[in-house]
mmCIF file of C-alpha atoms in Angstrom:
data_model
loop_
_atom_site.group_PDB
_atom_site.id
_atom_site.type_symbol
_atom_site.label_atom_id
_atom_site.label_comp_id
_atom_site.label_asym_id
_atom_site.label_seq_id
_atom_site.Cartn_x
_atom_site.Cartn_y
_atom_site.Cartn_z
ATOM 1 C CA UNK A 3 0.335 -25.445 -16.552
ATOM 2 C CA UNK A 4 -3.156 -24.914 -16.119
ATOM 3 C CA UNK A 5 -4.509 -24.457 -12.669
ATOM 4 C CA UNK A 6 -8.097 -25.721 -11.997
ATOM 5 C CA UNK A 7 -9.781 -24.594 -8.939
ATOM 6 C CA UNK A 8 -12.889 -25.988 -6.918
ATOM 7 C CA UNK A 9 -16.055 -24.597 -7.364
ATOM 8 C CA UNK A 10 -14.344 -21.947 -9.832
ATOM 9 C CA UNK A 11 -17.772 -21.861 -11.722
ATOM 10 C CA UNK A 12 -19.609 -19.825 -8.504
ATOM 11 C CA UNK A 13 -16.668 -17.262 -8.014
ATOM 12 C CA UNK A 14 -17.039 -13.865 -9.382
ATOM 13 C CA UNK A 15 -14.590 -13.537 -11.952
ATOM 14 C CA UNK A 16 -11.320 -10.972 -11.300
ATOM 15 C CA UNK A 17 -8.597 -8.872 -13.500
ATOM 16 C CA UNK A 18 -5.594 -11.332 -13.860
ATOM 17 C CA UNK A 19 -2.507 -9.331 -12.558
ATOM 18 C CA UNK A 20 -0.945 -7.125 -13.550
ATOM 19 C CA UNK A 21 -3.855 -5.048 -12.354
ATOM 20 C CA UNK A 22 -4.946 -1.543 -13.039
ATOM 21 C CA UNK A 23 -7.130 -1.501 -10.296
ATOM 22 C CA UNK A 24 -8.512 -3.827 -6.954
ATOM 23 C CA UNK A 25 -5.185 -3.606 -5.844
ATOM 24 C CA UNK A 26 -3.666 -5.703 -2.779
ATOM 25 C CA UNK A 27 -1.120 -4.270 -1.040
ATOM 26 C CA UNK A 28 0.315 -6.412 1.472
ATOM 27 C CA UNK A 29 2.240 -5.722 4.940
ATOM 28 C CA UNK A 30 5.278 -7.644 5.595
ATOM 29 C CA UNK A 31 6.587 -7.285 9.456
ATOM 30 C CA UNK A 32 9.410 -9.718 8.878
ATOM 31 C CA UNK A 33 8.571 -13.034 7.127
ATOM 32 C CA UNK A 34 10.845 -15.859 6.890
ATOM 33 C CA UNK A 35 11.796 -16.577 3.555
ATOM 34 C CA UNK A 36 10.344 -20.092 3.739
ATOM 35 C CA UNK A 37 7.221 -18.999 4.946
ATOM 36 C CA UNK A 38 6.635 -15.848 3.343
ATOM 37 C CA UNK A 39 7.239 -18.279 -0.053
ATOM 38 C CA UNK A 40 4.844 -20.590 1.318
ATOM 39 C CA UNK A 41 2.152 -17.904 1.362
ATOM 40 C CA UNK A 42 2.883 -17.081 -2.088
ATOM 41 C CA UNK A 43 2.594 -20.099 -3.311
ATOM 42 C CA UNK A 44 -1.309 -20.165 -2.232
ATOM 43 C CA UNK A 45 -2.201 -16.955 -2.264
ATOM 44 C CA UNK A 46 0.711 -14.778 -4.513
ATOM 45 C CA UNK A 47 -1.717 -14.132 -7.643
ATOM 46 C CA UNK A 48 -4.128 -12.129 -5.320
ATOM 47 C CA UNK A 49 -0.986 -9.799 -4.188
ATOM 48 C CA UNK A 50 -0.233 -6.854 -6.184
ATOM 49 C CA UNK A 51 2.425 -5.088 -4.058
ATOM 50 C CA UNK A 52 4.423 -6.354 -0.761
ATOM 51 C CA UNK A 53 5.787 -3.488 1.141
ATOM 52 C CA UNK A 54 8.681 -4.367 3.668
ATOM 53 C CA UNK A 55 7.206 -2.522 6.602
ATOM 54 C CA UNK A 56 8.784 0.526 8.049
ATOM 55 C CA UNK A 57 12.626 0.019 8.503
ATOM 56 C CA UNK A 58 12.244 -3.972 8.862
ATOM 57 C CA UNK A 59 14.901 -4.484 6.378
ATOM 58 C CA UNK A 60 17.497 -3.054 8.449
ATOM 59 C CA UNK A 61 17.743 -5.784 11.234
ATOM 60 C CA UNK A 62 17.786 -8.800 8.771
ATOM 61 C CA UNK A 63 20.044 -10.570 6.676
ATOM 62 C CA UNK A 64 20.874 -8.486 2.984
ATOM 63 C CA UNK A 65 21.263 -12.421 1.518
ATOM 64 C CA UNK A 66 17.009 -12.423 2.879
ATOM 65 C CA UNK A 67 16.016 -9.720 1.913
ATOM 66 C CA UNK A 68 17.483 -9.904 -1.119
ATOM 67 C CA UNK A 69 15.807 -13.776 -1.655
ATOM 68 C CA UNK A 70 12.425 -12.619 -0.476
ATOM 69 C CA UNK A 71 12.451 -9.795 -3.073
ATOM 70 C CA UNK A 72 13.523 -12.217 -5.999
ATOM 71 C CA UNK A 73 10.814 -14.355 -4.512
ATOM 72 C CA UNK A 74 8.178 -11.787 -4.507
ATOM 73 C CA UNK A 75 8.493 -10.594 -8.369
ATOM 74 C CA UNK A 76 8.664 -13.982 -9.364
ATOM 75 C CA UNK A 77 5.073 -14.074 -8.195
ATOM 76 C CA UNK A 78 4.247 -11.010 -10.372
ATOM 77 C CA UNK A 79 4.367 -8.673 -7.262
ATOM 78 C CA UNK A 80 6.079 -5.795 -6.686
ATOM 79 C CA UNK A 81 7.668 -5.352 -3.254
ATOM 80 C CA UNK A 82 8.812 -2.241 -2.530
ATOM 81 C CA UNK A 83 10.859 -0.412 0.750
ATOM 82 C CA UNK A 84 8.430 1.023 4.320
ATOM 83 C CA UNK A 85 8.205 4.699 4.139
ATOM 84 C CA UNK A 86 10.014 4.819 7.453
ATOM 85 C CA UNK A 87 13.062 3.798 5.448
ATOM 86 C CA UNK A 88 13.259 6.715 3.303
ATOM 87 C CA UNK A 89 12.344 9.279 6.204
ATOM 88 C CA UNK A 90 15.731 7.655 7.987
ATOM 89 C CA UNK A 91 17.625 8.430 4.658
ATOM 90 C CA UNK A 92 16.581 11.711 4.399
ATOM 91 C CA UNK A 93 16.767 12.593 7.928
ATOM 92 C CA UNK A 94 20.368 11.529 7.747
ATOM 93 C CA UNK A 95 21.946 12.928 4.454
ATOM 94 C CA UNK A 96 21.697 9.197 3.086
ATOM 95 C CA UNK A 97 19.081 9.671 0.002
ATOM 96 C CA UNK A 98 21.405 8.829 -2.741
ATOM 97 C CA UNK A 99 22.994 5.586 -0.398
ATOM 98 C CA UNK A 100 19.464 4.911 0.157
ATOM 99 C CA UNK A 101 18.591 4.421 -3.672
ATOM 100 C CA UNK A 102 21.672 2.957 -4.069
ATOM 101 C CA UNK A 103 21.475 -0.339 -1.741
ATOM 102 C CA UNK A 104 17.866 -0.369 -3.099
ATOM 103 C CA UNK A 105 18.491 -0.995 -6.422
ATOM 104 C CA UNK A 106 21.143 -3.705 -4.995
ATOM 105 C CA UNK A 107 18.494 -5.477 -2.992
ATOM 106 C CA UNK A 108 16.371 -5.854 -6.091
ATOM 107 C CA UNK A 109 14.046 -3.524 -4.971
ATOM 108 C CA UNK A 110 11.441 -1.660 -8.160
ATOM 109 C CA UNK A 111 9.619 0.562 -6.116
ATOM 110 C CA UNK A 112 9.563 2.808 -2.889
ATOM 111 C CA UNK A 113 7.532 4.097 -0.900
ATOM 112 C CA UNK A 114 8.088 8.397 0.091
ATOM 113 C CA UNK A 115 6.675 9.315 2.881
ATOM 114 C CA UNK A 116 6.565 12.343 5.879
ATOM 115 C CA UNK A 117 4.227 10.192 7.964
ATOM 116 C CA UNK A 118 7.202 10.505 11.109
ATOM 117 C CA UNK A 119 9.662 13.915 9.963
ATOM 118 C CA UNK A 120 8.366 17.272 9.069
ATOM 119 C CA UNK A 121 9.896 17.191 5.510
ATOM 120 C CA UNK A 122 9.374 20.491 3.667
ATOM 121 C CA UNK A 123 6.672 20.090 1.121
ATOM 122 C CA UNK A 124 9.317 21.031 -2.074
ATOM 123 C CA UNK A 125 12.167 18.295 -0.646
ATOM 124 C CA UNK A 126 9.773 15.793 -0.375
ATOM 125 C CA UNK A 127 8.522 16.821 -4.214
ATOM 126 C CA UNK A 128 11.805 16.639 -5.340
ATOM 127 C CA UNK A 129 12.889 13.294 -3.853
ATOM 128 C CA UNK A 130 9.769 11.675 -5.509
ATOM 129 C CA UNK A 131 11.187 13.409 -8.418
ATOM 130 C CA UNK A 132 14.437 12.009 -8.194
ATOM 131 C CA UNK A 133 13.550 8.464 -7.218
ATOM 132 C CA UNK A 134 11.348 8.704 -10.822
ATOM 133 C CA UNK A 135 14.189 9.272 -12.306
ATOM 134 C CA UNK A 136 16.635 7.211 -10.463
ATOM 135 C CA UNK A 137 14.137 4.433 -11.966
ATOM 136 C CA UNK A 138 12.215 3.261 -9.280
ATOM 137 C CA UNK A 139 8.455 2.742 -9.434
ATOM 138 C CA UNK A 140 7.300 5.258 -6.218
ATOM 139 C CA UNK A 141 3.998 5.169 -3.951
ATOM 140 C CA UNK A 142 4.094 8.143 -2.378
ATOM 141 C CA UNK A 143 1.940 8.256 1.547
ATOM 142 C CA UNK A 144 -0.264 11.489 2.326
ATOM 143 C CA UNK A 145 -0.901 11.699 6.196
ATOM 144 C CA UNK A 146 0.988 12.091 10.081
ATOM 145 C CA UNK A 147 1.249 8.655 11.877
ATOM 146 C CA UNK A 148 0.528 10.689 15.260
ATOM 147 C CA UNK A 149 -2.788 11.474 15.299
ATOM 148 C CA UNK A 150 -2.415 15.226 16.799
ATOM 149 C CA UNK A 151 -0.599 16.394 13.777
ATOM 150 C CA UNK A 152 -3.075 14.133 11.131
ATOM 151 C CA UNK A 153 -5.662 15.961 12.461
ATOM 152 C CA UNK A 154 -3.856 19.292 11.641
ATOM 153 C CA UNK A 155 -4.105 18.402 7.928
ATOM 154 C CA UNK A 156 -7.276 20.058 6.319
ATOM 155 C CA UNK A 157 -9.029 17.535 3.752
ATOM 156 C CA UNK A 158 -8.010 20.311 0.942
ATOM 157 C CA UNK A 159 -4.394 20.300 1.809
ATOM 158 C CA UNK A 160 -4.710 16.489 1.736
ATOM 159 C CA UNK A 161 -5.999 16.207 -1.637
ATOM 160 C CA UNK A 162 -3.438 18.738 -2.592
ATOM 161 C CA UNK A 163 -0.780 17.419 -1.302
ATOM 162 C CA UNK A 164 -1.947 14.031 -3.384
ATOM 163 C CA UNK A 165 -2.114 15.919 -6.364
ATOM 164 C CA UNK A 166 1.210 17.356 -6.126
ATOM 165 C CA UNK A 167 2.594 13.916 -5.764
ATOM 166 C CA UNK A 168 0.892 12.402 -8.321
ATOM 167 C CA UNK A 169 2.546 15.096 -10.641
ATOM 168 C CA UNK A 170 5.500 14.414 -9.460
ATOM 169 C CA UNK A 171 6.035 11.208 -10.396
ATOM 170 C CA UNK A 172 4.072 8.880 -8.567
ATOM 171 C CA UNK A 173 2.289 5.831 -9.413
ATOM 172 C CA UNK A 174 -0.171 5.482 -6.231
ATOM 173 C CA UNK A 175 -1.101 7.725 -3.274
ATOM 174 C CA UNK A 176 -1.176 6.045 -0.115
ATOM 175 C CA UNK A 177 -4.096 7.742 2.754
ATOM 176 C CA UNK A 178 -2.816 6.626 5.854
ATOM 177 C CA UNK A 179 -4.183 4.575 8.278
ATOM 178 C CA UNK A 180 -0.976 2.818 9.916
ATOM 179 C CA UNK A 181 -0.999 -1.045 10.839
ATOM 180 C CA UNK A 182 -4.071 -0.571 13.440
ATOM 181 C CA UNK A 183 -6.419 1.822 11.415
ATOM 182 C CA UNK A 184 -8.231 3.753 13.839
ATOM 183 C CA UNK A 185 -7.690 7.211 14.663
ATOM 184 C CA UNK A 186 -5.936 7.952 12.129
ATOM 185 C CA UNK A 187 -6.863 10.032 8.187
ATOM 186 C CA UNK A 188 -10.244 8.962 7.482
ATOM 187 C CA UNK A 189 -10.914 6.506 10.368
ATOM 188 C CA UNK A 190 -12.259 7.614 13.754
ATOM 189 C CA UNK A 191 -11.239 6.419 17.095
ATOM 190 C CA UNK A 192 -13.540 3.007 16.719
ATOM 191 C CA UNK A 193 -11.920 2.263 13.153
ATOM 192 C CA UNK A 194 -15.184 3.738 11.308
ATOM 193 C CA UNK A 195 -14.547 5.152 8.234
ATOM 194 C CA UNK A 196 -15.582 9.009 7.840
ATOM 195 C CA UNK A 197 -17.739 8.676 4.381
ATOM 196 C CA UNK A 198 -18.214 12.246 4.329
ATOM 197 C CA UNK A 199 -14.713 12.263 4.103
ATOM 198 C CA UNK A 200 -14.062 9.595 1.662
ATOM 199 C CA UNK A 201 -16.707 11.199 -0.514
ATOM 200 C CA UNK A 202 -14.898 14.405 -0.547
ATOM 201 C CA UNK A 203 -11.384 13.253 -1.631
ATOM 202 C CA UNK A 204 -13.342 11.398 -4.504
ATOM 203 C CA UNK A 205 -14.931 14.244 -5.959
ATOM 204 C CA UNK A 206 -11.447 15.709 -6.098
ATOM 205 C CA UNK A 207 -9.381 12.583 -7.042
ATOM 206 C CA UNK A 208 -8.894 9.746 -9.059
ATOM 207 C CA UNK A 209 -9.837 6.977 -7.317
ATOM 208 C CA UNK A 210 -7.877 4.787 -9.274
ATOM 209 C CA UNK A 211 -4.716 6.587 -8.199
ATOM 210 C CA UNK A 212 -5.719 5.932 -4.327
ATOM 211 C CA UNK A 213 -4.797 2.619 -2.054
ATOM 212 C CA UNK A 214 -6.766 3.238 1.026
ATOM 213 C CA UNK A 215 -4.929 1.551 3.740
ATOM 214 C CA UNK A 216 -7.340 -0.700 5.240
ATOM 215 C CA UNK A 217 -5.974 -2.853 8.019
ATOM 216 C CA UNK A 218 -9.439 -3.989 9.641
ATOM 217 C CA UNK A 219 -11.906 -6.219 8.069
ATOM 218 C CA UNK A 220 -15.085 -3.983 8.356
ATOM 219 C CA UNK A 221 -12.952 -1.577 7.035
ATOM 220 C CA UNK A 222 -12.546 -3.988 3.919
ATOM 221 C CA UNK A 223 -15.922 -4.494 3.740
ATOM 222 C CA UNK A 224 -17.257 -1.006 3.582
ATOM 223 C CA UNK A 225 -14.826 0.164 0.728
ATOM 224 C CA UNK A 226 -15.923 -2.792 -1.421
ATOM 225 C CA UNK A 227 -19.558 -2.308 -0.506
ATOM 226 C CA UNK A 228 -18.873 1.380 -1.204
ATOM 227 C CA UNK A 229 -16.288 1.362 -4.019
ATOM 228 C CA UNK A 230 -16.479 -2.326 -5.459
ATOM 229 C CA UNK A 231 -14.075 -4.983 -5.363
ATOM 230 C CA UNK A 232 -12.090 -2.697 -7.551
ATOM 231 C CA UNK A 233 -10.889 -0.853 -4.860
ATOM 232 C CA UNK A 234 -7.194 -0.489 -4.393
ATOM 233 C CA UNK A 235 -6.535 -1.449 -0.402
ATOM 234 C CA UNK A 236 -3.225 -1.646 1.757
ATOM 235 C CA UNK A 237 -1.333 -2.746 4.658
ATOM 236 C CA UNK A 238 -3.197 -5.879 4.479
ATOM 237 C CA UNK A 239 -1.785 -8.575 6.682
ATOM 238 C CA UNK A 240 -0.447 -11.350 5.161
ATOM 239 C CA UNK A 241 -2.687 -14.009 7.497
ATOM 240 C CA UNK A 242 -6.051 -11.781 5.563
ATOM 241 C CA UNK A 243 -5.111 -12.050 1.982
ATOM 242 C CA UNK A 244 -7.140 -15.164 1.540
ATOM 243 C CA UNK A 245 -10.134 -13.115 3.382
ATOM 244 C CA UNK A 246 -9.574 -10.065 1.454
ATOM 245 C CA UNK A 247 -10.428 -12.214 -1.523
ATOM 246 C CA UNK A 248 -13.364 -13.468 -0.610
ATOM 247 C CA UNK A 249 -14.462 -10.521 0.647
ATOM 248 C CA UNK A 250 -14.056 -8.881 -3.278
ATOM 249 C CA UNK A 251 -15.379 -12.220 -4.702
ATOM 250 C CA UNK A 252 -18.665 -11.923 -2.919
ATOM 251 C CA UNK A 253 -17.860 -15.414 -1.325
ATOM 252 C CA UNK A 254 -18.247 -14.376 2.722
ATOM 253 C CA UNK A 255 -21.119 -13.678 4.176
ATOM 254 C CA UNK A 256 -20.277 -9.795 4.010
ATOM 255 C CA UNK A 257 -20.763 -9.627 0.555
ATOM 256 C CA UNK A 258 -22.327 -12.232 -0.555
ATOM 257 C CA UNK A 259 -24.730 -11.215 -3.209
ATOM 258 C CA UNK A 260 -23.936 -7.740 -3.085
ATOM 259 C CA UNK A 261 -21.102 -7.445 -5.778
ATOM 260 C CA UNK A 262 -21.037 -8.049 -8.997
#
């Protein structure tokens, strides 16, 4: 079926999924399965991964989660398990029940994170290691969710830490910014993103192996004025999806003749 859209002809074109790069990833806090298909339905071909936020998946239905994750890939998206869900399993002994009701809910990819536990740098290593092998597709998140203990990270031991990840086995590094974005990695306490920053971990790192979590619209709009609309961003909400991709097509007033 071919899908015609209005006023296609003053759009800036975009890479048809699956994408290499300008990457969506998308927060979901607990959709219904009606209207998270909804959504899809309008907006699923600018959606390249659909993370199940932190341990949401625990206090709903298996039969839902298990239809919103069919759901999802039938929209070519890959929805994957909250890093919070992993950090339970591995806090309790559970890693190997963990990948196991995983790969029963359907899900190809998950996310490995430390953001919460103090997880020994070689554990967490090896569990990206093993979830590689286990056949799961894993984004792996660099960064403390309390600010104290983020800010305890040097950038160096961030962008080694990435690259020890990437080696490892996985597919995308996630900087963290958590749901609100400020405070947090490279934001400061108003949400502003620290460039100097930013500019550092580039010079030391793929950028096509990043997704910058980017909650906040001017936080959006600076890494596509910075970056492009190639950009790989993340924990978008799913009420800014349609805004996000304007915002790379050049069609609101933020960047509005200032792609290409």
């Amino acid at each position: 079926m071919i899908i015609v859209k209005s006023f296609e002809f003053l759009s800036i074109e975009r890479e048809e999924k699956p994408r290499k790069c300008g990457i969506t990833m998308v927060l979901d806090k607990g959709m219904g399965l009606e209207t998270a298909s909804s959504l899809m339905d309008i907006s699923g071909e600018y959606v390249d991964y659909l993370k199940f936020g932190w341990g949401t998946s625990i206090v709903h239905e298996q039969d839902i989660i298990k239809a919103k994750v069919e759901m999802y890939k039938s929209h070519e998206i890959t929805p994957y398990t909250g890093g919070t869900l992993f950090e339970l399993a591995y806090k309790n002994d559970k890693i190997y029940e963990f990948f196991d009701e995983a790969h029963k809910l359907g899900f190809p990819a998950i996310e490995i994170s430390d953001g919460s536990l103090v997880i020994p740098r070689e554990d967490k290593l090896n569990c990206i290691e093993m979830a590689k092998k286990d056949g799961f597709e894993v984004l792996s998140e660099v960064g403390k969710k309390n600010p104290d203990l983020d800010k305890e990270l040097s950038l160096d031991e961030r962008i080694e830490f990435m690259q020890d990840e990437l080696d490892a086995g996985s597919s995308l590094i996630i900087v963290e910014a958590r749901e609100g974005g400020k405070n947090i990695g490279i934001f400061d306490k108003s949400g502003n993103a620290k460039e100097d920053e930013i500019d550092y971990i580039l010079d030391s790192f793929r950028g096509d192996k990043i997704l910058w979590e980017a909650p906040n619209k001017d936080q959006q709009v600076f890494f596509i004025l910075k970056l492009g609309n190639t950009v790989n961003l993340g924990n978008i909400s799913s009420d800014d999806i349609t805004s996000l991709e304007t915002l790379r097509r050049g069609l609101r007033g933020d960047t509005l003749g200032k792609i290409q």
